[in-house]
Every structure is written in structure tokens, then in C-alpha cells.
CSV table of C-alpha atoms in Angstrom, one decimal:
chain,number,residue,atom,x,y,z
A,14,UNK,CA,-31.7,-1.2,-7.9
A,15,UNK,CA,-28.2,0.2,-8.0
A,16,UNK,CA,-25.3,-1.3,-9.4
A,17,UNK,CA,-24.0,-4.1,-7.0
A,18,UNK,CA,-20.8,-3.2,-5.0
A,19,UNK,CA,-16.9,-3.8,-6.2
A,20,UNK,CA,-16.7,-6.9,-4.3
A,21,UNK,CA,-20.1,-8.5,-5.6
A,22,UNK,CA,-18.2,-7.8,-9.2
A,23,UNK,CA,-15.4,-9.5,-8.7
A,24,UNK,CA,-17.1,-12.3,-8.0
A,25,UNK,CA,-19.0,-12.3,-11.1
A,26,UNK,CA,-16.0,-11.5,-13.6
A,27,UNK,CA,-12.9,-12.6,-11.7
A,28,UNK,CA,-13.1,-16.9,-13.1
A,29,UNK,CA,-14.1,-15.3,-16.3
A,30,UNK,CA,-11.4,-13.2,-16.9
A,31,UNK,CA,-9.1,-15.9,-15.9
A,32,UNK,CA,-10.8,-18.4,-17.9
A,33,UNK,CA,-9.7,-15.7,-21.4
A,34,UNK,CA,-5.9,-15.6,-19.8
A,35,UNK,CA,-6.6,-12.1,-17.6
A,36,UNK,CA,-6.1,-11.1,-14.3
A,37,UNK,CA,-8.5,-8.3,-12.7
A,38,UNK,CA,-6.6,-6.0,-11.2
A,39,UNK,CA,-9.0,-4.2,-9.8
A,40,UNK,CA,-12.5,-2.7,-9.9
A,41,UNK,CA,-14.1,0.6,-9.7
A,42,UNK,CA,-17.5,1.5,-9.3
A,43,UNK,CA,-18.0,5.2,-9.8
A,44,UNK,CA,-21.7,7.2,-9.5
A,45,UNK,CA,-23.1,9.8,-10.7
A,46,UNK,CA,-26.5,10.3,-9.9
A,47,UNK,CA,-28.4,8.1,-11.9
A,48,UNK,CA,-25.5,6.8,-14.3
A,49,UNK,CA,-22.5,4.7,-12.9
A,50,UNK,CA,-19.4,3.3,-14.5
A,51,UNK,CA,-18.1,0.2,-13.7
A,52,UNK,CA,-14.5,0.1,-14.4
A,53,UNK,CA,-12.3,-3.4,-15.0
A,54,UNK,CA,-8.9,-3.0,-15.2
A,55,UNK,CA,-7.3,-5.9,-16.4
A,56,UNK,CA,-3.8,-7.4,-17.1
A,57,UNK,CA,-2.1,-10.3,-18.8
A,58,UNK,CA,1.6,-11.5,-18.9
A,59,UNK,CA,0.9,-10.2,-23.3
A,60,UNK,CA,-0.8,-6.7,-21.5
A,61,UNK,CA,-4.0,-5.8,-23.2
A,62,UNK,CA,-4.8,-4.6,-27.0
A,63,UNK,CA,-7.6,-2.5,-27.8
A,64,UNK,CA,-9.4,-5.4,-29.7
A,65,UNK,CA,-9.2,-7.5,-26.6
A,66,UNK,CA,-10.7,-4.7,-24.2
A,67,UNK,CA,-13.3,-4.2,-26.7
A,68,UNK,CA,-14.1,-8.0,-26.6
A,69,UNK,CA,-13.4,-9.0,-22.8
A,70,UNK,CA,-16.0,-5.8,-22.6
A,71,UNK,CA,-19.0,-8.1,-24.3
A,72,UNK,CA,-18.1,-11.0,-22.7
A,73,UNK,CA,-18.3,-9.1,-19.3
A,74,UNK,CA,-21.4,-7.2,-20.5
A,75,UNK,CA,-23.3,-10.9,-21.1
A,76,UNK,CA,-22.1,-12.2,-17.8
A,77,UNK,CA,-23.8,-9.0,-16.1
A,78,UNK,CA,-27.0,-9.2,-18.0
A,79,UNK,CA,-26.9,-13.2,-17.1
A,80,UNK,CA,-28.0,-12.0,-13.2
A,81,UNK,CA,-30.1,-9.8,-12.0
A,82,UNK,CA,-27.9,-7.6,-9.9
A,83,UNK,CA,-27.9,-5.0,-11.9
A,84,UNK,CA,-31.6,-4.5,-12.7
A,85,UNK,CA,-32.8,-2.1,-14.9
A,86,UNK,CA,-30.0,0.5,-13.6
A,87,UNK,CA,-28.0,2.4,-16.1
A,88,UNK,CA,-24.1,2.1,-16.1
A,89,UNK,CA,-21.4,2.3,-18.6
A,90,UNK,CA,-18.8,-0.9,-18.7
A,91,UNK,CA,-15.3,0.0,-19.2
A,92,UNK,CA,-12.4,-2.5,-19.2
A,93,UNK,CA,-8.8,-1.2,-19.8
A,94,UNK,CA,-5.7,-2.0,-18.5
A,95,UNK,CA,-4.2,-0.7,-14.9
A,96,UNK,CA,-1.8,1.4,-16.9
A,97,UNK,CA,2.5,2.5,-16.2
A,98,UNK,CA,1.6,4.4,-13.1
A,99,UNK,CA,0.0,1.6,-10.8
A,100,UNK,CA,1.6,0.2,-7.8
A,101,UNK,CA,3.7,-3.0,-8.3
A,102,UNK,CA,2.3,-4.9,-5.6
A,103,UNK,CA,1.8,-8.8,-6.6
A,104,UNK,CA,5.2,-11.0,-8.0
A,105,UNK,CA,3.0,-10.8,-11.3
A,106,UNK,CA,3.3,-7.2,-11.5
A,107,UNK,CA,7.1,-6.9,-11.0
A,108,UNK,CA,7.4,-10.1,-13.2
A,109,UNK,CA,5.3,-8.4,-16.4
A,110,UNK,CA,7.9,-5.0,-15.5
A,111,UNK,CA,11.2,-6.5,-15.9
A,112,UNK,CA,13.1,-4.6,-18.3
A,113,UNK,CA,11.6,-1.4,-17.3
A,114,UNK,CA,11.9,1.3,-15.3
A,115,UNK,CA,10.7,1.2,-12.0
A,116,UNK,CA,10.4,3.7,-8.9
């Protein structure tokens, strides 16, 4: 079974990152034969540290291992922020960018 689709994702992580004070910005399922990577990209009015992708990563990794979506189908879990070069789209985005530079 392949990994489920971007939008069956959001549905499994989106009240759990909210719950630990995130919003998902986005996801991004990306495969490579076999392999995948699922990619969160989360934000936060305080950004997001290194410890706290590290950790929102476990928490995220027990949610998917909770259902059975994913099978027995290999993938690699990454959860980093959307980074400077994103577009500003929602009020929350220009909000967390006052103060900076914007095109």
C-alpha cells in the first residue's frame, strides 16, 4: 500500500499540530520508487526550533503508525518550517512577517 495522499494527511496531523500550538502549512508527498518522503511544513506565531521539529516529528510518526494507511510502506517523515521564501498568503503569515522585509 502506498503512502496515503496529501489531503488524507492533513486530516490525520492537522488537529494535532494545532493541539502543540502549530499550524500546517502545507504537505508534500514526494516518491521515489519504493521510498517516499512525507514532508510537514509547519509554523507558529514563536516559528519553529530544531528541538521542536525533532519532537512534533515523533508525535507525527505515532499518529501515523496509530492507522493503517500507511501499511508496511517505506517513507521518510520530515517536518520543518515553510522557510523566508514562501508565499504570504493567510493574515497569519503577513502577521508572523511584520518587521521584515517583504516582496
Amino acid at each position: 500500500m502506498p503512502v496515503p495522499p496529501p489531503e488524507r494527511i492533513v486530516e490525520l496531523v492537522s488537529d494535532l499540530l494545532a493541539e502543540e500550538g502549530y499550524d500546517l502549512e502545507d504537505v508534500v508527498v514526494t516518491s521515489a520508487g519504493k521510498h517516499s518522503t512525507v514532508r510537514l511544513l509547519v509554523d507558529s506565531d514563536a516559528g519553529l526550533s530544531l528541538d521542536e521539529a525533532a519532537r512534533l516529528s515523533r508525535v507525527v510518526s505515532e499518529a501515523f503508525d496509530s492507522v493503517s494507511d500507511f501499511g508496511e510502506a517505506p517513507y521518510m517523515l520530515e517536518v520543518t518550517s515553510p522557510g523566508v521564501g514562501r508565499p504570504l498568503v493567510h493574515d497569519r503569515h503577513w502577521r508572523r512577517a511584520q518587521g521584515r522585509k517583504a516582496k
